[in-house]
Amino acid sequence: MFKVFTPVIVLAFLVFYLQTNVQAQVKPKAFTIQGKFITGQKLRAADVVVYLLQAADQKMFKVEYIDDEGIFIFEGIPEGIYLITTEGLGFKKYSSGRVNLDKNINMGEISLSPQENKLKEVSISAIKPFITQQYDRTVLDVAGSISAVGSSALEVLQKAPGITLDQQDNIAMRGRQGVLLMIDGKLVPMSGQELADMLRAMSASQIEKINLISNPSAKYDAAGNSGIIDIRLKREKNEGINGNVVLSYGQGVYGKFIPAVNLNSKSRKLSLFASYAYSPRNEFNDLTIFRTFYDANDQITGGNNFHNFFRYRFHNHNARIGADYSLSKKITLGFVVNGLFVDGKVGSDGKASSLDALQQPSGTFNTLGSTNPVRNNGGLNLNYRQQMDTTGTELSADFDYARYRNSDLQNYHTDYYDSNGNPAKSAYDLFGDLNGNLSIRSFKVDYTLPLKQLGAKLEAGVKASWVKTDNDVQFFNRSAGGDILDAGKSNRFIYEENIYAAYLNASKKWKKWSLQLGLRIEHTAADGLQVVNETRFNKDYVQLFPSGYIGYEWNETHDLGISVSRRINRPSYRELNPFKVFLDPLTSASGNPELDPEKTFAFELTHSFKHKYITKLGYSRTNDNIISVLSPDMEPGTVIQTGRNLASYNYYNISLGIPVTLGKWLSSTNTALVFYGKYQGYLANTNLNAGRMAFSLNSSNTVLLNANTTFEITGSYNSPAYYGFLDINANWSLNLGAQRQLCNKRASVKLNVNDVFLSLRTKAITKLTGYGERFIQLRDTRVGTVSFNYKFGGSQVNAKRKAGAAEEEKRRAGN
């Protein structure tokens, strides 16, 4: 126990020592622009919104609001040339001259002229792009996207640059799996099919933006060796009662209806917010598989041809409610309660033919299946934040509790026929009762301490999380009319994992140089029990995760930055669960309790040209890389899918972000990624030594026809690539959308068509000792959607809580 808490005690002592021995006052890492608007009348100055635009292309950089005295502040702004404009209720638009920001600037008093006809709604004439490339992340503006209308969170992610989804619903970022998903900074403990199902149940109308973080600092959990996907949900920034209602209907092969509502109530001290989305969705998955088995001399011994059609019907309820209360100007208390409730029905129709050594049909079987998945997931967050002084010293604490309950009732009926179509043997009936419970408790404290004497800033924190999962699976053979327990398919698996962590980050900025160094230590203790045969396993290890960044502002045109980090990707609870899952009479899946976590060292060089064009050059090496492997099972002609540790995976990449702006009418964000992945190791009696150069292209284009009409065209292309033994073919997609503002911009109608040419399908080949497979997968991706969005409520701005980028940096990001 002492070993567990030693890093926590040492770090706590260090923070206490620094706080009591250093008189801290903040020294900005970047610069501040401030000023005061005066009106000369009694109209509320709080009805004014202030925009900071990049002078080169007039693209919006940041939005802020003024308080009741007319004061506005833009903080943490990098050096450059900017413009300041305003729009608001009752005042004419103000536009500044070019502001050359190379130091803190106070613009003094600025007069606003009254406008005879008051505006009913603030309008933004600058185009805000769907995709923005930043030094350490890619930001997706989901709330402003036309193509996101009527989509699920998973469908939005698939449009993001560098994000791909394989046939087993594993998410990859920039050609690498092992992605960590967070919602509002909270870890989502899912992967693969479970994670994909949850993201399909989340409506894009509830999302403000998505951050794709490629090289996180030590403040973040060390998990996620290929990066972090952080989904940020919508929060209203205005005072009074506000909200919006969204009604969307989409039609692909099947219909999709998504009503959603977001409500907010803000006063000086109390902020309440709630959202609800109901999503009755119909989907399909059309999967064709060609399998071939080989002997030791690589001669064909048989095979199977499958065609499986899955029909999904889900009723998804996604709700969220929370509040923030200001005890004083410096102390804020808050809570958030969320729930995701899914009631589904999955029907499957599988037809397969068995082939002999000459690839001639030797028999067939048909499997009809039905599954009723029920998901009841809920979470609670309690948070505390205190501004210790006016210099930026801050203390925050979070407690989280989450519970995930899964239940599946499965029925499979299989008929067998010979090559002439006559019954070959008795039908097989299988019934499954699958139940799973997962609970997570976590507590963390973060502390920020500016160090004026050193011109630096210190961040430190501790965290503890306790996870327990209990999966009870029972299968019964009903072929003879009764329920006979199938001991080979039934099992109960109990797993507990405790993680204790502490981190320390230090950063400093000189005139041209900037430096950040971080160290995170995590102690992991895990125990697993396979109840049926009373097999136990445990893992206990301590790992250090250093990270660092050094940047150099060469001149006004060129910036350079180098970042390094070490990260870990622990196997998911499903990947550890050793019991077999029935997929069809010849296919099963099983977890592997002997899996070791992946460890990754990553390096990235970033170059910025004119603070606009960003190039990234990266390398990473992953040891004990976890990949999913399909290989022959013990019974002839059968296949099992399980996770295995591969010796190493070396990954090289270069990416380029090219934004293009033509006047005020076109904003185009283009991203190109070229990567080379090298897999090396020995798995499933096969020596794997595979590598290939691959690339992906992504383009997002917004056309402003007039103040009320916008068009959007997005597209992507992914070249052929390897994933372990899997050789994946190229795929591409094109999406079109249009938006019309109505009712003085309180309402809007959006139309979009995703995957216009139905080209977003997956084709792949795998080959290893004794087995080969080809498959083609098609989903309901070509969908036309119409959506109506109406905003209601007042627009008085709450100046007590800032809404710019600085707030996002202070929000909790480690759970």
JSON list of N, CA and C in Angstrom, two decimals, residues 209-243:
[
{"chain": "A", "resi": 209, "resn": "LYS", "atom": "N", "xyz": [-18.13, 20.56, -30.01]},
{"chain": "A", "resi": 209, "resn": "LYS", "atom": "CA", "xyz": [-16.94, 20.35, -30.82]},
{"chain": "A", "resi": 209, "resn": "LYS", "atom": "C", "xyz": [-16.27, 19.05, -30.41]},
{"chain": "A", "resi": 210, "resn": "ILE", "atom": "N", "xyz": [-15.33, 18.60, -31.23]},
{"chain": "A", "resi": 210, "resn": "ILE", "atom": "CA", "xyz": [-14.55, 17.40, -30.94]},
{"chain": "A", "resi": 210, "resn": "ILE", "atom": "C", "xyz": [-13.08, 17.75, -31.12]},
{"chain": "A", "resi": 211, "resn": "ASN", "atom": "N", "xyz": [-12.27, 17.46, -30.09]},
{"chain": "A", "resi": 211, "resn": "ASN", "atom": "CA", "xyz": [-10.83, 17.68, -30.14]},
{"chain": "A", "resi": 211, "resn": "ASN", "atom": "C", "xyz": [-10.13, 16.35, -30.43]},
{"chain": "A", "resi": 212, "resn": "LEU", "atom": "N", "xyz": [-9.30, 16.33, -31.45]},
{"chain": "A", "resi": 212, "resn": "LEU", "atom": "CA", "xyz": [-8.45, 15.17, -31.75]},
{"chain": "A", "resi": 212, "resn": "LEU", "atom": "C", "xyz": [-7.04, 15.54, -31.32]},
{"chain": "A", "resi": 213, "resn": "ILE", "atom": "N", "xyz": [-6.62, 15.01, -30.17]},
{"chain": "A", "resi": 213, "resn": "ILE", "atom": "CA", "xyz": [-5.35, 15.41, -29.56]},
{"chain": "A", "resi": 213, "resn": "ILE", "atom": "C", "xyz": [-4.31, 14.34, -29.87]},
{"chain": "A", "resi": 214, "resn": "SER", "atom": "N", "xyz": [-3.30, 14.71, -30.62]},
{"chain": "A", "resi": 214, "resn": "SER", "atom": "CA", "xyz": [-2.33, 13.71, -31.10]},
{"chain": "A", "resi": 214, "resn": "SER", "atom": "C", "xyz": [-1.21, 13.44, -30.11]},
{"chain": "A", "resi": 215, "resn": "ASN", "atom": "N", "xyz": [-0.82, 14.42, -29.29]},
{"chain": "A", "resi": 215, "resn": "ASN", "atom": "CA", "xyz": [0.31, 14.24, -28.38]},
{"chain": "A", "resi": 215, "resn": "ASN", "atom": "C", "xyz": [0.01, 14.92, -27.05]},
{"chain": "A", "resi": 216, "resn": "PRO", "atom": "N", "xyz": [-0.79, 14.29, -26.18]},
{"chain": "A", "resi": 216, "resn": "PRO", "atom": "CA", "xyz": [-1.24, 14.94, -24.94]},
{"chain": "A", "resi": 216, "resn": "PRO", "atom": "C", "xyz": [-0.10, 15.13, -23.94]},
{"chain": "A", "resi": 217, "resn": "SER", "atom": "N", "xyz": [-0.29, 16.10, -23.03]},
{"chain": "A", "resi": 217, "resn": "SER", "atom": "CA", "xyz": [0.69, 16.35, -21.98]},
{"chain": "A", "resi": 217, "resn": "SER", "atom": "C", "xyz": [0.49, 15.39, -20.83]},
{"chain": "A", "resi": 218, "resn": "ALA", "atom": "N", "xyz": [1.35, 15.50, -19.80]},
{"chain": "A", "resi": 218, "resn": "ALA", "atom": "CA", "xyz": [1.29, 14.61, -18.64]},
{"chain": "A", "resi": 218, "resn": "ALA", "atom": "C", "xyz": [0.03, 14.83, -17.82]},
{"chain": "A", "resi": 219, "resn": "LYS", "atom": "N", "xyz": [-0.69, 15.92, -18.05]},
{"chain": "A", "resi": 219, "resn": "LYS", "atom": "CA", "xyz": [-1.92, 16.18, -17.31]},
{"chain": "A", "resi": 219, "resn": "LYS", "atom": "C", "xyz": [-3.00, 15.17, -17.67]},
{"chain": "A", "resi": 220, "resn": "TYR", "atom": "N", "xyz": [-2.95, 14.66, -18.89]},
{"chain": "A", "resi": 220, "resn": "TYR", "atom": "CA", "xyz": [-3.92, 13.68, -19.33]},
{"chain": "A", "resi": 220, "resn": "TYR", "atom": "C", "xyz": [-3.53, 12.28, -18.85]},
{"chain": "A", "resi": 221, "resn": "ASP", "atom": "N", "xyz": [-4.54, 11.40, -18.77]},
{"chain": "A", "resi": 221, "resn": "ASP", "atom": "CA", "xyz": [-4.25, 10.00, -18.49]},
{"chain": "A", "resi": 221, "resn": "ASP", "atom": "C", "xyz": [-3.24, 9.47, -19.50]},
{"chain": "A", "resi": 222, "resn": "ALA", "atom": "N", "xyz": [-2.39, 8.55, -19.05]},
{"chain": "A", "resi": 222, "resn": "ALA", "atom": "CA", "xyz": [-1.35, 8.01, -19.93]},
{"chain": "A", "resi": 222, "resn": "ALA", "atom": "C", "xyz": [-1.93, 7.06, -20.98]},
{"chain": "A", "resi": 223, "resn": "ALA", "atom": "N", "xyz": [-3.18, 6.66, -20.83]},
{"chain": "A", "resi": 223, "resn": "ALA", "atom": "CA", "xyz": [-3.80, 5.75, -21.78]},
{"chain": "A", "resi": 223, "resn": "ALA", "atom": "C", "xyz": [-4.02, 6.44, -23.12]},
{"chain": "A", "resi": 224, "resn": "GLY", "atom": "N", "xyz": [-4.17, 5.62, -24.17]},
{"chain": "A", "resi": 224, "resn": "GLY", "atom": "CA", "xyz": [-4.41, 6.16, -25.49]},
{"chain": "A", "resi": 224, "resn": "GLY", "atom": "C", "xyz": [-3.12, 6.43, -26.24]},
{"chain": "A", "resi": 225, "resn": "ASN", "atom": "N", "xyz": [-2.47, 5.37, -26.72]},
{"chain": "A", "resi": 225, "resn": "ASN", "atom": "CA", "xyz": [-1.14, 5.56, -27.30]},
{"chain": "A", "resi": 225, "resn": "ASN", "atom": "C", "xyz": [-1.17, 6.15, -28.70]},
{"chain": "A", "resi": 226, "resn": "SER", "atom": "N", "xyz": [-2.33, 6.23, -29.33]},
{"chain": "A", "resi": 226, "resn": "SER", "atom": "CA", "xyz": [-2.39, 6.89, -30.63]},
{"chain": "A", "resi": 226, "resn": "SER", "atom": "C", "xyz": [-3.08, 8.24, -30.57]},
{"chain": "A", "resi": 227, "resn": "GLY", "atom": "N", "xyz": [-3.50, 8.64, -29.37]},
{"chain": "A", "resi": 227, "resn": "GLY", "atom": "CA", "xyz": [-4.10, 9.96, -29.22]},
{"chain": "A", "resi": 227, "resn": "GLY", "atom": "C", "xyz": [-5.40, 9.91, -28.44]},
{"chain": "A", "resi": 228, "resn": "ILE", "atom": "N", "xyz": [-6.02, 11.07, -28.28]},
{"chain": "A", "resi": 228, "resn": "ILE", "atom": "CA", "xyz": [-7.24, 11.22, -27.50]},
{"chain": "A", "resi": 228, "resn": "ILE", "atom": "C", "xyz": [-8.30, 11.88, -28.35]},
{"chain": "A", "resi": 229, "resn": "ILE", "atom": "N", "xyz": [-9.51, 11.35, -28.32]},
{"chain": "A", "resi": 229, "resn": "ILE", "atom": "CA", "xyz": [-10.69, 11.98, -28.90]},
{"chain": "A", "resi": 229, "resn": "ILE", "atom": "C", "xyz": [-11.52, 12.52, -27.75]},
{"chain": "A", "resi": 230, "resn": "ASP", "atom": "N", "xyz": [-11.63, 13.84, -27.65]},
{"chain": "A", "resi": 230, "resn": "ASP", "atom": "CA", "xyz": [-12.35, 14.47, -26.55]},
{"chain": "A", "resi": 230, "resn": "ASP", "atom": "C", "xyz": [-13.58, 15.17, -27.11]},
{"chain": "A", "resi": 231, "resn": "ILE", "atom": "N", "xyz": [-14.76, 14.63, -26.82]},
{"chain": "A", "resi": 231, "resn": "ILE", "atom": "CA", "xyz": [-16.03, 15.20, -27.28]},
{"chain": "A", "resi": 231, "resn": "ILE", "atom": "C", "xyz": [-16.53, 16.19, -26.24]},
{"chain": "A", "resi": 232, "resn": "ARG", "atom": "N", "xyz": [-16.77, 17.44, -26.67]},
{"chain": "A", "resi": 232, "resn": "ARG", "atom": "CA", "xyz": [-17.26, 18.48, -25.78]},
{"chain": "A", "resi": 232, "resn": "ARG", "atom": "C", "xyz": [-18.73, 18.77, -26.10]},
{"chain": "A", "resi": 233, "resn": "LEU", "atom": "N", "xyz": [-19.59, 18.59, -25.10]},
{"chain": "A", "resi": 233, "resn": "LEU", "atom": "CA", "xyz": [-21.03, 18.78, -25.28]},
{"chain": "A", "resi": 233, "resn": "LEU", "atom": "C", "xyz": [-21.39, 20.25, -25.19]},
{"chain": "A", "resi": 234, "resn": "LYS", "atom": "N", "xyz": [-22.56, 20.60, -25.69]},
{"chain": "A", "resi": 234, "resn": "LYS", "atom": "CA", "xyz": [-22.99, 21.98, -25.76]},
{"chain": "A", "resi": 234, "resn": "LYS", "atom": "C", "xyz": [-23.29, 22.54, -24.37]},
{"chain": "A", "resi": 235, "resn": "ARG", "atom": "N", "xyz": [-22.87, 23.80, -24.16]},
{"chain": "A", "resi": 235, "resn": "ARG", "atom": "CA", "xyz": [-23.19, 24.56, -22.96]},
{"chain": "A", "resi": 235, "resn": "ARG", "atom": "C", "xyz": [-23.50, 25.99, -23.37]},
{"chain": "A", "resi": 236, "resn": "GLU", "atom": "N", "xyz": [-24.66, 26.50, -22.93]},
{"chain": "A", "resi": 236, "resn": "GLU", "atom": "CA", "xyz": [-25.05, 27.87, -23.28]},
{"chain": "A", "resi": 236, "resn": "GLU", "atom": "C", "xyz": [-24.21, 28.88, -22.50]},
{"chain": "A", "resi": 237, "resn": "LYS", "atom": "N", "xyz": [-23.87, 30.00, -23.15]},
{"chain": "A", "resi": 237, "resn": "LYS", "atom": "CA", "xyz": [-23.03, 31.02, -22.54]},
{"chain": "A", "resi": 237, "resn": "LYS", "atom": "C", "xyz": [-23.81, 32.25, -22.12]},
{"chain": "A", "resi": 238, "resn": "ASN", "atom": "N", "xyz": [-25.08, 32.35, -22.49]},
{"chain": "A", "resi": 238, "resn": "ASN", "atom": "CA", "xyz": [-25.85, 33.56, -22.23]},
{"chain": "A", "resi": 238, "resn": "ASN", "atom": "C", "xyz": [-26.64, 33.46, -20.94]},
{"chain": "A", "resi": 239, "resn": "GLU", "atom": "N", "xyz": [-26.92, 34.62, -20.35]},
{"chain": "A", "resi": 239, "resn": "GLU", "atom": "CA", "xyz": [-27.77, 34.66, -19.16]},
{"chain": "A", "resi": 239, "resn": "GLU", "atom": "C", "xyz": [-29.23, 34.53, -19.54]},
{"chain": "A", "resi": 240, "resn": "GLY", "atom": "N", "xyz": [-30.06, 34.27, -18.52]},
{"chain": "A", "resi": 240, "resn": "GLY", "atom": "CA", "xyz": [-31.48, 34.07, -18.74]},
{"chain": "A", "resi": 240, "resn": "GLY", "atom": "C", "xyz": [-31.78, 32.64, -19.13]},
{"chain": "A", "resi": 241, "resn": "ILE", "atom": "N", "xyz": [-32.99, 32.42, -19.61]},
{"chain": "A", "resi": 241, "resn": "ILE", "atom": "CA", "xyz": [-33.41, 31.09, -20.06]},
{"chain": "A", "resi": 241, "resn": "ILE", "atom": "C", "xyz": [-33.22, 31.00, -21.56]},
{"chain": "A", "resi": 242, "resn": "ASN", "atom": "N", "xyz": [-32.42, 30.05, -21.99]},
{"chain": "A", "resi": 242, "resn": "ASN", "atom": "CA", "xyz": [-32.10, 29.86, -23.40]},
{"chain": "A", "resi": 242, "resn": "ASN", "atom": "C", "xyz": [-32.22, 28.39, -23.76]},
{"chain": "A", "resi": 243, "resn": "GLY", "atom": "N", "xyz": [-32.22, 28.15, -25.03]},
{"chain": "A", "resi": 243, "resn": "GLY", "atom": "CA", "xyz": [-32.24, 26.76, -25.47]},
{"chain": "A", "resi": 243, "resn": "GLY", "atom": "C", "xyz": [-32.43, 26.65, -26.96]}
]
